[in-house]
């Protein structure tokens, strides 16, 4: 059936009989594609006006010495909100790209994950400093991963940023990277506010937030975990979330052993 999207289900009866049900999901598929295209186009179109707005605001803020304090405050608030909108548009574009990639994803390459994690750690430590949180990294330096560098960076840094955001002052955030017989694993553990059990299955849905008020205050877009889920799908990985309200959370990404690459001693010496 060219141009049609079909899904089938086979049920067995007794020893020899089978029943096959074919569903025509063309309409659902086309609607879903229209939704994806619409989101991608709107996000793309919003980029230019936002860039213009933030350009003008930057000029206004630079000249703020000659401006009345209440205007200065207004410009700063406008600038913050424009930045928030830019983050949202960027996250929507990233998500659209990941959703539409499927089989034609960018060519995977060997990614030096430990090096990437050291950079993510540095950024996290800068974010965590005002809250006097301790961020640590424990990574096996010889473990590299076959994957898409930019996407893996988005996923890991989203998880680390969340841990910093949802952990109060003086908390701990521990990042780990290791391998075992089941595969290669990235994990972020925090002793922050945690998540009630009922929310966990829905966390990776777009815009799903446990507490909308609090999340808006922390500057998130509600798309971070949806991006993580799609990056993991592209890498045949899984996300395991373990959390208790009031005690902290652990987000673990596991990748199949076939994606593991080991750094040779020669490469390590050149590093
Ligand atoms: P946001 O931009 O709101 O952080 P995410 O998709 O990254 O969006 O996360 C979805 C929701 O999951 C957050 O709003 C927050 O309620 C919850 N969450 C994510 N990470 C953590 C964490 N480490 N500790 C507690 N809650 C978390």
mmCIF file of C-alpha atoms and ligand atoms in Angstrom:
data_model
loop_
_atom_site.group_PDB
_atom_site.id
_atom_site.type_symbol
_atom_site.label_atom_id
_atom_site.label_comp_id
_atom_site.label_asym_id
_atom_site.label_seq_id
_atom_site.Cartn_x
_atom_site.Cartn_y
_atom_site.Cartn_z
ATOM 1 C CA UNK A 1 0.000 0.000 0.000
ATOM 2 C CA UNK A 2 2.187 2.859 -1.176
ATOM 3 C CA UNK A 3 1.745 6.028 0.903
ATOM 4 C CA UNK A 4 -0.255 4.286 3.603
ATOM 5 C CA UNK A 5 0.934 3.515 7.093
ATOM 6 C CA UNK A 6 -0.161 0.167 8.435
ATOM 7 C CA UNK A 7 0.323 -1.552 11.747
ATOM 8 C CA UNK A 8 -0.489 -5.188 12.404
ATOM 9 C CA UNK A 9 -1.082 -7.484 15.316
ATOM 10 C CA UNK A 10 -0.974 -11.278 15.248
ATOM 11 C CA UNK A 11 -2.846 -13.450 17.750
ATOM 12 C CA UNK A 12 -2.491 -17.235 17.958
ATOM 13 C CA UNK A 13 -5.448 -19.601 18.370
ATOM 14 C CA UNK A 14 -4.744 -23.107 19.558
ATOM 15 C CA UNK A 15 -1.836 -24.800 17.761
ATOM 16 C CA UNK A 16 -2.264 -23.836 14.142
ATOM 17 C CA UNK A 17 -4.539 -20.844 13.689
ATOM 18 C CA UNK A 18 -3.519 -17.238 13.672
ATOM 19 C CA UNK A 19 -5.512 -14.058 13.386
ATOM 20 C CA UNK A 20 -3.922 -10.984 11.890
ATOM 21 C CA UNK A 21 -5.478 -7.549 12.429
ATOM 22 C CA UNK A 22 -4.247 -4.733 10.201
ATOM 23 C CA UNK A 23 -4.796 -1.151 11.304
ATOM 24 C CA UNK A 24 -4.620 1.713 8.841
ATOM 25 C CA UNK A 25 -2.933 4.473 10.865
ATOM 26 C CA UNK A 26 -2.255 6.779 7.896
ATOM 27 C CA UNK A 27 -4.468 9.576 9.254
ATOM 28 C CA UNK A 28 -2.919 9.476 12.718
ATOM 29 C CA UNK A 29 0.547 9.341 11.196
ATOM 30 C CA UNK A 30 -0.125 12.318 8.898
ATOM 31 C CA UNK A 31 -1.622 14.387 11.721
ATOM 32 C CA UNK A 32 1.396 13.652 13.907
ATOM 33 C CA UNK A 33 3.712 14.676 11.060
ATOM 34 C CA UNK A 34 1.724 17.917 10.600
ATOM 35 C CA UNK A 35 2.055 18.644 14.302
ATOM 36 C CA UNK A 36 5.821 18.070 14.189
ATOM 37 C CA UNK A 37 6.244 20.239 11.080
ATOM 38 C CA UNK A 38 4.103 22.991 12.592
ATOM 39 C CA UNK A 39 6.152 23.109 15.800
ATOM 40 C CA UNK A 40 9.395 23.092 13.823
ATOM 41 C CA UNK A 41 8.252 25.905 11.486
ATOM 42 C CA UNK A 42 6.865 28.134 14.236
ATOM 43 C CA UNK A 43 10.028 27.711 16.304
ATOM 44 C CA UNK A 44 12.170 28.522 13.330
ATOM 45 C CA UNK A 45 10.124 31.651 12.469
ATOM 46 C CA UNK A 46 10.334 32.902 16.065
ATOM 47 C CA UNK A 47 14.103 32.905 16.028
ATOM 48 C CA UNK A 48 14.590 36.042 13.927
ATOM 49 C CA UNK A 49 12.259 38.385 15.865
ATOM 50 C CA UNK A 50 13.777 37.169 19.122
ATOM 51 C CA UNK A 51 17.294 37.873 17.911
ATOM 52 C CA UNK A 52 16.252 41.404 16.864
ATOM 53 C CA UNK A 53 14.535 42.019 20.222
ATOM 54 C CA UNK A 54 17.497 40.899 22.265
ATOM 55 C CA UNK A 55 19.852 42.975 20.100
ATOM 56 C CA UNK A 56 17.892 46.173 20.833
ATOM 57 C CA UNK A 57 17.599 45.289 24.502
ATOM 58 C CA UNK A 58 21.336 44.805 24.726
ATOM 59 C CA UNK A 59 21.863 48.317 23.330
ATOM 60 C CA UNK A 60 19.331 49.757 25.770
ATOM 61 C CA UNK A 61 21.009 47.998 28.693
ATOM 62 C CA UNK A 62 24.435 49.265 27.640
ATOM 63 C CA UNK A 63 23.116 52.836 27.713
ATOM 64 C CA UNK A 64 21.341 52.343 31.024
ATOM 65 C CA UNK A 65 23.548 54.934 32.804
ATOM 66 C CA UNK A 66 21.391 57.671 31.276
ATOM 67 C CA UNK A 67 18.136 55.834 32.033
ATOM 68 C CA UNK A 68 15.833 56.197 35.016
ATOM 69 C CA UNK A 69 16.173 53.222 37.438
ATOM 70 C CA UNK A 70 12.612 52.028 36.857
ATOM 71 C CA UNK A 71 13.323 51.785 33.129
ATOM 72 C CA UNK A 72 16.550 49.954 33.819
ATOM 73 C CA UNK A 73 14.599 47.407 35.835
ATOM 74 C CA UNK A 74 12.031 47.051 33.064
ATOM 75 C CA UNK A 75 14.754 46.498 30.435
ATOM 76 C CA UNK A 76 16.412 43.855 32.592
ATOM 77 C CA UNK A 77 13.120 42.002 33.051
ATOM 78 C CA UNK A 78 12.459 42.191 29.290
ATOM 79 C CA UNK A 79 15.933 40.850 28.612
ATOM 80 C CA UNK A 80 15.432 37.926 31.036
ATOM 81 C CA UNK A 81 12.124 36.986 29.451
ATOM 82 C CA UNK A 82 13.545 37.248 25.941
ATOM 83 C CA UNK A 83 16.345 34.921 26.998
ATOM 84 C CA UNK A 84 13.766 32.502 28.394
ATOM 85 C CA UNK A 85 11.874 32.548 25.136
ATOM 86 C CA UNK A 86 15.093 31.939 23.195
ATOM 87 C CA UNK A 87 15.874 28.904 25.367
ATOM 88 C CA UNK A 88 12.382 27.586 24.759
ATOM 89 C CA UNK A 89 12.630 28.034 20.987
ATOM 90 C CA UNK A 90 16.067 26.394 20.926
ATOM 91 C CA UNK A 91 14.806 23.424 22.950
ATOM 92 C CA UNK A 92 11.774 23.064 20.654
ATOM 93 C CA UNK A 93 14.039 23.076 17.605
ATOM 94 C CA UNK A 94 16.348 20.485 19.167
ATOM 95 C CA UNK A 95 13.373 18.280 19.984
ATOM 96 C CA UNK A 96 11.913 18.612 16.457
ATOM 97 C CA UNK A 97 15.243 17.713 14.938
ATOM 98 C CA UNK A 98 15.604 14.650 17.187
ATOM 99 C CA UNK A 99 12.040 13.490 16.492
ATOM 100 C CA UNK A 100 12.427 13.784 12.746
ATOM 101 C CA UNK A 101 15.847 12.191 12.537
ATOM 102 C CA UNK A 102 14.894 8.540 12.927
ATOM 103 C CA UNK A 103 17.028 6.413 10.692
ATOM 104 C CA UNK A 104 18.763 9.317 8.931
ATOM 105 C CA UNK A 105 20.447 10.567 12.094
ATOM 106 C CA UNK A 106 23.845 12.281 11.882
ATOM 107 C CA UNK A 107 26.677 9.786 11.433
ATOM 108 C CA UNK A 108 27.828 8.493 14.809
ATOM 109 C CA UNK A 109 31.437 8.930 15.813
ATOM 110 C CA UNK A 110 33.625 7.977 18.761
ATOM 111 C CA UNK A 111 32.797 10.431 21.526
ATOM 112 C CA UNK A 112 35.281 11.073 24.323
ATOM 113 C CA UNK A 113 32.647 11.100 27.048
ATOM 114 C CA UNK A 114 35.047 11.552 30.036
ATOM 115 C CA UNK A 115 36.449 14.723 28.460
ATOM 116 C CA UNK A 116 32.909 15.976 27.776
ATOM 117 C CA UNK A 117 31.915 15.243 31.363
ATOM 118 C CA UNK A 118 34.855 17.249 32.716
ATOM 119 C CA UNK A 119 33.569 20.284 30.755
ATOM 120 C CA UNK A 120 30.013 19.698 31.981
ATOM 121 C CA UNK A 121 31.384 19.406 35.543
ATOM 122 C CA UNK A 122 33.135 22.783 35.240
ATOM 123 C CA UNK A 123 29.936 24.490 34.053
ATOM 124 C CA UNK A 124 27.951 22.813 36.828
ATOM 125 C CA UNK A 125 30.454 23.937 39.457
ATOM 126 C CA UNK A 126 30.042 27.541 38.317
ATOM 127 C CA UNK A 127 26.239 27.186 38.587
ATOM 128 C CA UNK A 128 26.491 25.433 41.953
ATOM 129 C CA UNK A 129 28.922 27.880 43.576
ATOM 130 C CA UNK A 130 26.343 30.454 44.750
ATOM 131 C CA UNK A 131 24.365 27.620 46.383
ATOM 132 C CA UNK A 132 27.524 26.123 47.941
ATOM 133 C CA UNK A 133 26.712 22.726 46.473
ATOM 134 C CA UNK A 134 29.380 20.103 45.957
ATOM 135 C CA UNK A 135 29.564 18.583 42.472
ATOM 136 C CA UNK A 136 31.828 15.565 41.885
ATOM 137 C CA UNK A 137 32.758 13.451 38.867
ATOM 138 C CA UNK A 138 33.898 9.866 38.919
ATOM 139 C CA UNK A 139 34.559 8.734 35.336
ATOM 140 C CA UNK A 140 36.498 5.823 33.867
ATOM 141 C CA UNK A 141 38.779 7.665 31.430
ATOM 142 C CA UNK A 142 39.215 4.717 29.083
ATOM 143 C CA UNK A 143 35.486 4.438 28.241
ATOM 144 C CA UNK A 144 34.376 6.149 25.034
ATOM 145 C CA UNK A 145 31.025 5.814 23.312
ATOM 146 C CA UNK A 146 29.971 5.499 19.696
ATOM 147 C CA UNK A 147 27.339 8.210 19.274
ATOM 148 C CA UNK A 148 26.424 11.758 18.319
ATOM 149 C CA UNK A 149 28.507 14.197 20.322
ATOM 150 C CA UNK A 150 26.226 17.270 20.370
ATOM 151 C CA UNK A 151 23.161 15.244 21.313
ATOM 152 C CA UNK A 152 24.925 13.334 24.082
ATOM 153 C CA UNK A 153 26.229 16.629 25.451
ATOM 154 C CA UNK A 154 22.674 18.082 25.526
ATOM 155 C CA UNK A 155 21.335 15.024 27.333
ATOM 156 C CA UNK A 156 24.065 14.784 29.965
ATOM 157 C CA UNK A 157 24.202 18.502 30.626
ATOM 158 C CA UNK A 158 20.391 18.696 30.963
ATOM 159 C CA UNK A 159 20.492 16.012 33.653
ATOM 160 C CA UNK A 160 23.354 17.672 35.526
ATOM 161 C CA UNK A 161 21.727 21.121 35.297
ATOM 162 C CA UNK A 162 18.462 19.677 36.668
ATOM 163 C CA UNK A 163 20.310 18.128 39.610
ATOM 164 C CA UNK A 164 21.826 21.542 40.448
ATOM 165 C CA UNK A 165 18.476 23.315 39.975
ATOM 166 C CA UNK A 166 16.419 20.945 42.090
ATOM 167 C CA UNK A 167 18.890 20.606 44.960
ATOM 168 C CA UNK A 168 18.872 23.154 47.756
ATOM 169 C CA UNK A 169 21.866 25.002 49.210
ATOM 170 C CA UNK A 170 24.740 22.928 50.445
ATOM 171 C CA UNK A 171 23.572 19.769 48.619
ATOM 172 C CA UNK A 172 25.616 17.143 46.779
ATOM 173 C CA UNK A 173 25.584 16.142 43.134
ATOM 174 C CA UNK A 174 27.594 13.092 42.047
ATOM 175 C CA UNK A 175 28.219 12.265 38.386
ATOM 176 C CA UNK A 176 29.473 8.787 37.370
ATOM 177 C CA UNK A 177 30.528 7.117 34.111
ATOM 178 C CA UNK A 178 31.349 3.414 34.126
ATOM 179 C CA UNK A 179 30.844 0.104 32.311
ATOM 180 C CA UNK A 180 29.758 -3.384 33.351
ATOM 181 C CA UNK A 181 28.456 -6.515 31.612
ATOM 182 C CA UNK A 182 25.147 -4.807 30.816
ATOM 183 C CA UNK A 183 26.642 -1.788 29.055
ATOM 184 C CA UNK A 184 27.990 1.707 29.678
ATOM 185 C CA UNK A 185 26.295 3.979 32.185
ATOM 186 C CA UNK A 186 26.039 7.679 32.957
ATOM 187 C CA UNK A 187 24.475 8.637 36.247
ATOM 188 C CA UNK A 188 23.670 11.802 38.163
ATOM 189 C CA UNK A 189 22.673 11.497 41.780
ATOM 190 C CA UNK A 190 21.547 14.390 43.937
ATOM 191 C CA UNK A 191 20.234 14.773 47.462
ATOM 192 C CA UNK A 192 17.739 17.435 46.430
ATOM 193 C CA UNK A 193 13.980 17.864 46.599
ATOM 194 C CA UNK A 194 13.233 14.519 44.893
ATOM 195 C CA UNK A 195 10.094 13.579 42.966
ATOM 196 C CA UNK A 196 6.896 11.865 44.122
ATOM 197 C CA UNK A 197 6.439 8.388 42.658
ATOM 198 C CA UNK A 198 3.241 9.311 40.781
ATOM 199 C CA UNK A 199 5.079 11.855 38.593
ATOM 200 C CA UNK A 200 7.993 9.664 37.520
ATOM 201 C CA UNK A 201 6.344 7.885 34.530
ATOM 202 C CA UNK A 202 5.342 11.234 32.998
ATOM 203 C CA UNK A 203 8.572 13.220 33.488
ATOM 204 C CA UNK A 204 9.856 12.749 29.939
ATOM 205 C CA UNK A 205 6.675 14.160 28.362
ATOM 206 C CA UNK A 206 7.054 17.571 26.773
ATOM 207 C CA UNK A 207 6.304 20.423 29.178
ATOM 208 C CA UNK A 208 5.544 18.054 32.040
ATOM 209 C CA UNK A 209 6.578 19.607 35.330
ATOM 210 C CA UNK A 210 6.046 18.454 38.871
ATOM 211 C CA UNK A 211 5.551 21.948 40.180
ATOM 212 C CA UNK A 212 5.031 24.512 37.440
ATOM 213 C CA UNK A 213 5.565 27.519 39.737
ATOM 214 C CA UNK A 214 8.850 26.298 41.113
ATOM 215 C CA UNK A 215 10.156 25.107 37.744
ATOM 216 C CA UNK A 216 9.436 28.457 36.097
ATOM 217 C CA UNK A 217 11.374 30.162 38.870
ATOM 218 C CA UNK A 218 14.383 27.931 38.106
ATOM 219 C CA UNK A 219 14.291 29.002 34.464
ATOM 220 C CA UNK A 220 13.628 25.623 32.832
ATOM 221 C CA UNK A 221 11.589 25.028 29.693
ATOM 222 C CA UNK A 222 9.998 21.701 30.664
ATOM 223 C CA UNK A 223 11.575 20.125 27.559
ATOM 224 C CA UNK A 224 14.879 18.942 29.038
ATOM 225 C CA UNK A 225 13.848 15.396 29.895
ATOM 226 C CA UNK A 226 11.935 15.007 26.608
ATOM 227 C CA UNK A 227 15.216 15.831 24.830
ATOM 228 C CA UNK A 228 17.071 13.302 27.023
ATOM 229 C CA UNK A 229 14.530 10.598 26.120
ATOM 230 C CA UNK A 230 14.916 11.212 22.378
ATOM 231 C CA UNK A 231 18.715 11.272 22.518
ATOM 232 C CA UNK A 232 18.631 7.933 24.327
ATOM 233 C CA UNK A 233 16.213 6.471 21.752
ATOM 234 C CA UNK A 234 18.663 7.419 18.991
ATOM 235 C CA UNK A 235 21.471 5.677 20.904
ATOM 236 C CA UNK A 236 19.424 2.591 21.817
ATOM 237 C CA UNK A 237 19.863 3.592 25.447
ATOM 238 C CA UNK A 238 17.478 3.542 28.399
ATOM 239 C CA UNK A 239 16.690 6.051 31.132
ATOM 240 C CA UNK A 240 16.158 4.835 34.656
ATOM 241 C CA UNK A 241 14.765 7.297 37.205
ATOM 242 C CA UNK A 242 14.898 6.579 40.887
ATOM 243 C CA UNK A 243 13.661 9.262 43.230
ATOM 244 C CA UNK A 244 12.041 9.939 46.583
ATOM 245 C CA UNK A 245 10.393 13.185 47.533
ATOM 246 C CA UNK A 246 12.525 15.047 50.041
ATOM 247 C CA UNK A 247 15.506 12.704 49.677
ATOM 248 C CA UNK A 248 16.907 13.132 46.183
ATOM 249 C CA UNK A 249 16.962 11.666 42.695
ATOM 250 C CA UNK A 250 19.092 9.427 40.550
ATOM 251 C CA UNK A 251 18.909 9.591 36.738
ATOM 252 C CA UNK A 252 20.785 6.816 34.959
ATOM 253 C CA UNK A 253 21.349 6.493 31.196
ATOM 254 C CA UNK A 254 22.490 3.043 30.052
ATOM 255 C CA UNK A 255 23.882 2.282 26.604
ATOM 256 C CA UNK A 256 24.267 -1.181 25.057
ATOM 257 C CA UNK A 257 27.767 -2.766 25.170
ATOM 258 C CA UNK A 258 28.082 -2.620 21.333
ATOM 259 C CA UNK A 259 28.422 1.177 21.557
ATOM 260 C CA UNK A 260 31.381 0.971 23.947
ATOM 261 C CA UNK A 261 34.800 1.998 22.592
ATOM 262 C CA UNK A 262 37.946 1.706 24.663
ATOM 263 C CA UNK A 263 40.714 4.235 24.411
ATOM 264 C CA UNK A 264 44.073 2.675 23.594
ATOM 265 C CA UNK A 265 47.162 3.599 25.616
ATOM 266 C CA UNK A 266 48.624 5.437 22.574
ATOM 267 C CA UNK A 267 45.571 7.693 22.199
ATOM 268 C CA UNK A 268 45.498 8.349 25.934
ATOM 269 C CA UNK A 269 49.155 9.444 25.897
ATOM 270 C CA UNK A 270 48.477 11.850 23.016
ATOM 271 C CA UNK A 271 45.495 13.335 24.857
HETATM 272 P P1 LIG B 1 12.537 21.753 33.452
HETATM 273 O O1 LIG B 1 12.978 22.670 32.382
HETATM 274 O O2 LIG B 1 11.261 22.177 34.121
HETATM 275 O O3 LIG B 1 13.631 21.435 34.424
HETATM 276 P P2 LIG B 1 12.743 18.984 32.555
HETATM 277 O O4 LIG B 1 12.076 18.298 31.431
HETATM 278 O O5 LIG B 1 14.236 19.027 32.548
HETATM 279 O O6 LIG B 1 12.119 20.432 32.655
HETATM 280 O O7 LIG B 1 12.261 18.294 33.905
HETATM 281 C C1 LIG B 1 10.871 18.047 34.111
HETATM 282 C C2 LIG B 1 10.505 18.142 35.576
HETATM 283 O O8 LIG B 1 11.110 17.051 36.298
HETATM 284 C C3 LIG B 1 11.027 19.400 36.273
HETATM 285 O O9 LIG B 1 10.154 20.474 36.105
HETATM 286 C C4 LIG B 1 11.126 18.940 37.721
HETATM 287 O O10 LIG B 1 9.858 19.069 38.346
HETATM 288 C C5 LIG B 1 11.451 17.446 37.613
HETATM 289 N N1 LIG B 1 12.902 17.158 37.813
HETATM 290 C C6 LIG B 1 13.833 16.960 36.847
HETATM 291 N N2 LIG B 1 15.038 16.683 37.374
HETATM 292 C C7 LIG B 1 14.871 16.687 38.724
HETATM 293 C C8 LIG B 1 15.745 16.470 39.851
HETATM 294 N N3 LIG B 1 17.055 16.168 39.693
HETATM 295 N N4 LIG B 1 15.206 16.568 41.095
HETATM 296 C C9 LIG B 1 13.889 16.850 41.267
HETATM 297 N N5 LIG B 1 13.026 17.080 40.259
HETATM 298 C C10 LIG B 1 13.496 16.999 39.007
#
